[in-house]
Amino acid sequence: MLQKQKALNLLGLATRARKLISGTDTVIAGLKKKQVKIVIVASDLHENSDEKVRRAAKNAGVKVFDTFTSEELNHAIGKNRKVLGVTDAGFSKSIVKQINEGV
């Protein structure tokens, strides 16, 4: 649980540092421009949107994580979003580390 909260806190920091983009269309556009390092989708994301995002991420060679609910993501970034793209390599590496350590 602690690692999960650390990952969510990092998402909040990335948001404040303007190193995070959100929204399905915005993230897909960022993937096409090779700006996004990792994608985080809500575990309760609609199936069609999830498929579009995963296809774009696969084409860009970017990992997708669906570890968090939309409520957890909304609380972490302060916005009502279900698809997030981290654009900074440092934040991406730290978030992936926290997710892999036990979320």
Coordinates of N, CA, C and O in Angstrom, one line a residue:
M1 N 0.8 -1.2 0.0 CA 0.0 0.0 0.0 C 0.9 1.3 0.0 O 0.5 2.2 -0.6
L2 N 2.0 1.2 0.7 CA 2.9 2.3 0.8 C 3.4 2.7 -0.6 O 3.5 3.9 -1.0
Q3 N 3.8 1.7 -1.4 CA 4.4 1.9 -2.7 C 3.3 2.5 -3.6 O 3.6 3.4 -4.4
K4 N 2.1 2.1 -3.5 CA 1.0 2.6 -4.3 C 0.8 4.1 -4.0 O 0.7 4.9 -4.9
Q5 N 0.8 4.5 -2.7 CA 0.7 5.9 -2.4 C 1.9 6.7 -2.9 O 1.7 7.8 -3.4
K6 N 3.1 6.1 -2.8 CA 4.3 6.8 -3.3 C 4.1 7.1 -4.9 O 4.5 8.2 -5.3
A7 N 3.6 6.1 -5.6 CA 3.5 6.2 -7.0 C 2.4 7.3 -7.3 O 2.6 8.2 -8.2
L8 N 1.3 7.3 -6.5 CA 0.3 8.4 -6.7 C 0.9 9.8 -6.4 O 0.5 10.7 -7.0
N9 N 1.7 9.8 -5.3 CA 2.3 11.1 -5.0 C 3.2 11.6 -6.1 O 3.2 12.8 -6.4
L10 N 3.9 10.7 -6.7 CA 4.8 11.1 -7.8 C 4.0 11.6 -9.0 O 4.4 12.5 -9.7
L11 N 2.8 11.0 -9.2 CA 1.9 11.5 -10.3 C 1.5 13.0 -10.0 O 1.4 13.8 -10.9
G12 N 1.2 13.2 -8.7 CA 0.8 14.6 -8.3 C 2.0 15.6 -8.5 O 1.8 16.7 -9.0
L13 N 3.2 15.1 -8.2 CA 4.3 16.0 -8.4 C 4.6 16.2 -9.9 O 4.9 17.4 -10.3
A14 N 4.4 15.2 -10.7 CA 4.6 15.3 -12.1 C 3.5 16.3 -12.7 O 3.8 17.1 -13.6
T15 N 2.3 16.3 -12.2 CA 1.3 17.2 -12.6 C 1.7 18.6 -12.3 O 1.6 19.5 -13.2
R16 N 2.1 18.9 -11.1 CA 2.5 20.2 -10.7 C 3.8 20.7 -11.5 O 3.9 21.9 -11.7
A17 N 4.6 19.8 -11.9 CA 5.8 20.1 -12.6 C 5.5 20.2 -14.1 O 6.5 20.5 -14.9
R18 N 4.3 20.0 -14.5 CA 3.9 20.1 -15.9 C 4.6 19.0 -16.8 O 4.9 19.3 -17.9
K19 N 4.8 17.9 -16.2 CA 5.4 16.7 -16.9 C 4.4 15.6 -17.1 O 4.8 14.5 -17.3
L20 N 3.1 16.0 -17.1 CA 2.1 15.0 -17.2 C 1.0 15.5 -18.1 O 0.6 16.7 -18.0
I21 N 0.6 14.7 -19.1 CA -0.5 15.1 -19.9 C -1.7 14.2 -19.6 O -1.5 13.0 -19.2
S22 N -2.9 14.6 -19.8 CA -4.1 13.8 -19.4 C -5.2 13.9 -20.5 O -5.3 14.9 -21.2
G23 N -6.0 12.9 -20.5 CA -7.1 12.8 -21.5 C -6.7 11.9 -22.6 O -5.5 11.8 -23.1
T24 N -7.6 11.1 -23.1 CA -7.4 10.1 -24.1 C -6.8 10.6 -25.3 O -5.7 10.2 -25.8
D25 N -7.4 11.6 -25.9 CA -6.9 12.2 -27.2 C -5.6 12.9 -27.0 O -4.7 12.8 -27.9
T26 N -5.4 13.6 -25.9 CA -4.1 14.3 -25.7 C -3.0 13.3 -25.5 O -1.9 13.5 -26.1
V27 N -3.2 12.2 -24.8 CA -2.2 11.2 -24.6 C -1.8 10.5 -25.9 O -0.6 10.3 -26.2
I28 N -2.8 10.2 -26.7 CA -2.6 9.5 -28.0 C -1.8 10.4 -28.9 O -0.8 10.0 -29.5
A29 N -2.1 11.7 -28.9 CA -1.3 12.7 -29.7 C 0.1 12.8 -29.2 O 1.1 12.8 -30.0
G30 N 0.3 12.8 -27.9 CA 1.6 12.8 -27.3 C 2.4 11.5 -27.6 O 3.6 11.6 -27.9
L31 N 1.7 10.4 -27.7 CA 2.4 9.1 -28.1 C 2.9 9.2 -29.5 O 4.0 8.8 -29.9
K32 N 2.1 9.8 -30.4 CA 2.4 9.9 -31.8 C 3.6 10.8 -32.0 O 4.4 10.6 -32.9
K33 N 3.7 11.8 -31.1 CA 4.9 12.8 -31.2 C 6.1 12.3 -30.4 O 7.1 13.0 -30.3
K34 N 6.0 11.1 -29.8 CA 7.1 10.5 -29.1 C 7.4 11.3 -27.8 O 8.6 11.3 -27.4
Q35 N 6.4 12.0 -27.2 CA 6.6 12.8 -26.0 C 6.4 12.0 -24.7 O 6.9 12.3 -23.7
V36 N 5.6 10.9 -24.8 CA 5.2 10.2 -23.6 C 6.1 9.0 -23.3 O 6.5 8.3 -24.2
K37 N 6.5 8.9 -22.1 CA 7.4 7.9 -21.7 C 6.7 6.6 -21.1 O 7.1 5.5 -21.3
I38 N 5.6 6.9 -20.3 CA 4.8 5.8 -19.8 C 3.3 6.3 -19.9 O 3.1 7.5 -19.8
V39 N 2.4 5.4 -20.0 CA 1.0 5.7 -19.9 C 0.3 5.0 -18.7 O 0.6 3.8 -18.5
I40 N -0.5 5.7 -18.0 CA -1.2 5.1 -16.9 C -2.7 5.3 -17.2 O -3.2 6.4 -17.5
V41 N -3.4 4.2 -17.3 CA -4.9 4.2 -17.5 C -5.6 3.7 -16.3 O -5.1 2.9 -15.6
A42 N -6.8 4.3 -16.0 CA -7.6 3.8 -14.9 C -8.0 2.4 -15.1 O -8.3 2.0 -16.3
S43 N -8.0 1.6 -14.1 CA -8.4 0.2 -14.2 C -9.9 0.0 -14.7 O -10.3 -1.0 -15.2
D44 N -10.7 1.1 -14.4 CA -12.1 1.1 -14.8 C -12.4 1.9 -16.1 O -13.5 2.4 -16.3
L45 N -11.4 2.1 -16.9 CA -11.5 2.8 -18.2 C -12.4 2.0 -19.1 O -12.3 0.8 -19.2
H46 N -13.2 2.8 -19.9 CA -14.1 2.1 -20.9 C -13.3 1.3 -21.9 O -12.2 1.7 -22.3
E47 N -13.8 0.2 -22.3 CA -13.1 -0.8 -23.1 C -12.6 -0.2 -24.4 O -11.4 -0.4 -24.8
N48 N -13.4 0.6 -25.1 CA -13.0 1.2 -26.4 C -11.9 2.2 -26.2 O -10.9 2.2 -27.0
S49 N -11.9 3.0 -25.2 CA -10.8 4.0 -25.0 C -9.6 3.2 -24.6 O -8.5 3.6 -25.0
D50 N -9.7 2.2 -23.8 CA -8.5 1.4 -23.3 C -7.8 0.8 -24.6 O -6.6 0.9 -24.7
E51 N -8.6 0.3 -25.5 CA -8.1 -0.3 -26.7 C -7.3 0.7 -27.5 O -6.2 0.4 -28.0
K52 N -7.9 1.9 -27.7 CA -7.3 2.9 -28.5 C -6.0 3.3 -27.9 O -5.0 3.5 -28.6
V53 N -5.9 3.6 -26.6 CA -4.7 4.0 -25.9 C -3.7 2.9 -26.0 O -2.5 3.2 -26.3
R54 N -4.0 1.7 -25.7 CA -3.1 0.6 -25.8 C -2.5 0.4 -27.1 O -1.3 0.1 -27.3
R55 N -3.3 0.5 -28.2 CA -2.8 0.4 -29.6 C -1.8 1.5 -29.9 O -0.7 1.2 -30.4
A56 N -2.1 2.7 -29.5 CA -1.2 3.8 -29.8 C 0.1 3.7 -29.0 O 1.2 3.9 -29.5
A57 N 0.0 3.2 -27.7 CA 1.2 3.0 -26.9 C 2.1 1.8 -27.5 O 3.3 2.0 -27.5
K58 N 1.4 0.8 -27.9 CA 2.2 -0.3 -28.5 C 2.9 0.2 -29.8 O 4.1 -0.2 -29.9
N59 N 2.3 1.0 -30.6 CA 2.9 1.5 -31.8 C 4.1 2.4 -31.4 O 5.1 2.5 -32.2
A60 N 4.0 3.1 -30.3 CA 5.1 4.0 -29.9 C 6.1 3.3 -29.0 O 7.1 3.9 -28.6
G61 N 5.9 2.0 -28.6 CA 6.8 1.3 -27.8 C 6.8 1.7 -26.4 O 7.8 1.7 -25.7
V62 N 5.6 2.1 -25.9 CA 5.5 2.7 -24.5 C 4.7 1.7 -23.7 O 3.7 1.2 -24.1
K63 N 5.1 1.5 -22.4 CA 4.4 0.6 -21.5 C 3.2 1.3 -21.0 O 3.1 2.5 -20.7
V64 N 2.1 0.5 -20.7 CA 0.9 1.0 -20.2 C 0.6 0.3 -18.8 O 0.8 -0.9 -18.7
F65 N 0.3 1.0 -17.8 CA 0.0 0.5 -16.5 C -1.5 0.8 -16.2 O -2.0 1.9 -16.4
D66 N -2.2 -0.2 -15.6 CA -3.6 0.0 -15.2 C -3.8 -0.4 -13.8 O -4.7 -1.1 -13.4
T67 N -2.9 0.1 -13.0 CA -2.8 -0.3 -11.6 C -3.8 0.4 -10.7 O -4.3 -0.1 -9.7
F68 N -4.2 1.6 -11.1 CA -5.0 2.5 -10.2 C -6.4 2.7 -10.8 O -6.7 2.6 -12.0
T69 N -7.4 3.0 -9.8 CA -8.7 3.3 -10.2 C -8.8 4.7 -10.7 O -7.9 5.5 -10.4
S70 N -9.9 5.1 -11.3 CA -10.0 6.5 -11.7 C -10.2 7.4 -10.5 O -9.6 8.5 -10.5
E71 N -10.7 6.9 -9.5 CA -10.9 7.7 -8.2 C -9.5 8.0 -7.6 O -9.2 9.2 -7.2
E72 N -8.6 7.0 -7.6 CA -7.2 7.2 -7.1 C -6.5 8.2 -8.0 O -5.8 9.1 -7.5
L73 N -6.6 8.1 -9.3 CA -5.9 9.0 -10.2 C -6.5 10.4 -10.1 O -5.7 11.4 -10.1
N74 N -7.8 10.6 -10.0 CA -8.4 11.9 -9.9 C -7.9 12.6 -8.6 O -7.6 13.8 -8.6
H75 N -7.8 11.8 -7.5 CA -7.4 12.4 -6.3 C -5.9 12.8 -6.3 O -5.5 13.9 -5.8
A76 N -5.1 12.0 -7.0 CA -3.6 12.2 -7.1 C -3.3 13.5 -7.9 O -2.4 14.3 -7.6
I77 N -4.0 13.7 -9.1 CA -3.7 14.8 -9.9 C -4.6 16.0 -9.8 O -4.4 17.0 -10.4
G78 N -5.7 15.8 -9.1 CA -6.7 16.9 -8.9 C -7.5 17.2 -10.1 O -8.1 18.3 -10.2
K79 N -7.6 16.3 -11.0 CA -8.5 16.5 -12.2 C -9.3 15.2 -12.4 O -8.8 14.1 -12.0
N80 N -10.3 15.3 -13.1 CA -11.2 14.1 -13.4 C -10.7 13.5 -14.7 O -11.2 13.8 -15.8
R81 N -9.6 12.7 -14.7 CA -9.1 12.0 -15.8 C -8.9 10.5 -15.6 O -8.6 10.1 -14.5
K82 N -8.9 9.8 -16.7 CA -8.7 8.3 -16.6 C -7.5 7.9 -17.4 O -7.1 6.7 -17.3
V83 N -6.9 8.8 -18.2 CA -5.7 8.4 -19.0 C -4.7 9.5 -18.8 O -4.9 10.7 -19.0
L84 N -3.5 9.0 -18.4 CA -2.4 9.9 -18.1 C -1.1 9.5 -18.9 O -0.9 8.3 -19.0
G85 N -0.4 10.5 -19.3 CA 0.9 10.2 -20.0 C 2.0 11.0 -19.3 O 1.9 12.3 -19.2
V86 N 3.0 10.4 -18.8 CA 4.1 11.0 -18.2 C 5.2 11.3 -19.3 O 5.6 10.5 -20.0
T87 N 5.5 12.6 -19.3 CA 6.4 13.1 -20.4 C 7.9 13.2 -20.0 O 8.7 13.6 -20.8
D88 N 8.2 13.0 -18.7 CA 9.5 13.1 -18.2 C 10.1 11.8 -17.9 O 9.5 11.0 -17.2
A89 N 11.4 11.5 -18.3 CA 12.0 10.2 -18.1 C 12.3 10.0 -16.6 O 12.1 8.8 -16.2
G90 N 12.6 11.0 -15.9 CA 12.9 10.8 -14.4 C 11.7 10.4 -13.7 O 11.7 9.4 -12.9
F91 N 10.6 11.1 -13.9 CA 9.3 10.8 -13.2 C 8.9 9.4 -13.7 O 8.4 8.6 -12.8
S92 N 9.0 9.1 -14.9 CA 8.6 7.8 -15.5 C 9.3 6.7 -14.8 O 8.7 5.7 -14.3
K93 N 10.6 6.8 -14.7 CA 11.4 5.8 -14.1 C 11.0 5.6 -12.6 O 10.9 4.4 -12.1
S94 N 10.8 6.6 -11.9 CA 10.5 6.6 -10.5 C 9.1 5.9 -10.3 O 8.9 5.1 -9.4
I95 N 8.1 6.3 -11.1 CA 6.8 5.8 -11.0 C 6.8 4.3 -11.3 O 6.2 3.5 -10.6
V96 N 7.5 3.9 -12.4 CA 7.6 2.5 -12.7 C 8.2 1.7 -11.6 O 7.8 0.6 -11.2
K97 N 9.2 2.2 -11.0 CA 9.9 1.6 -9.9 C 8.9 1.3 -8.7 O 8.9 0.2 -8.2
Q98 N 8.2 2.3 -8.4 CA 7.2 2.2 -7.3 C 6.1 1.2 -7.6 O 5.7 0.4 -6.8
I99 N 5.6 1.2 -8.9 CA 4.6 0.2 -9.3 C 5.2 -1.2 -9.2 O 4.5 -2.1 -8.7
N100 N 6.4 -1.4 -9.7 CA 7.0 -2.7 -9.7 C 7.3 -3.2 -8.3 O 7.4 -4.5 -8.1
E101 N 7.5 -2.3 -7.4 CA 7.9 -2.8 -6.0 C 6.7 -3.2 -5.2 O 6.9 -3.4 -4.0
G102 N 5.5 -3.2 -5.7 CA 4.5 -3.7 -4.9 C 3.1 -3.0 -4.9 O 2.4 -3.1 -4.0
V103 N 2.8 -2.4 -6.0 CA 1.5 -1.8 -6.1 C 0.5 -2.9 -6.3 O 0.8 -3.9 -7.0

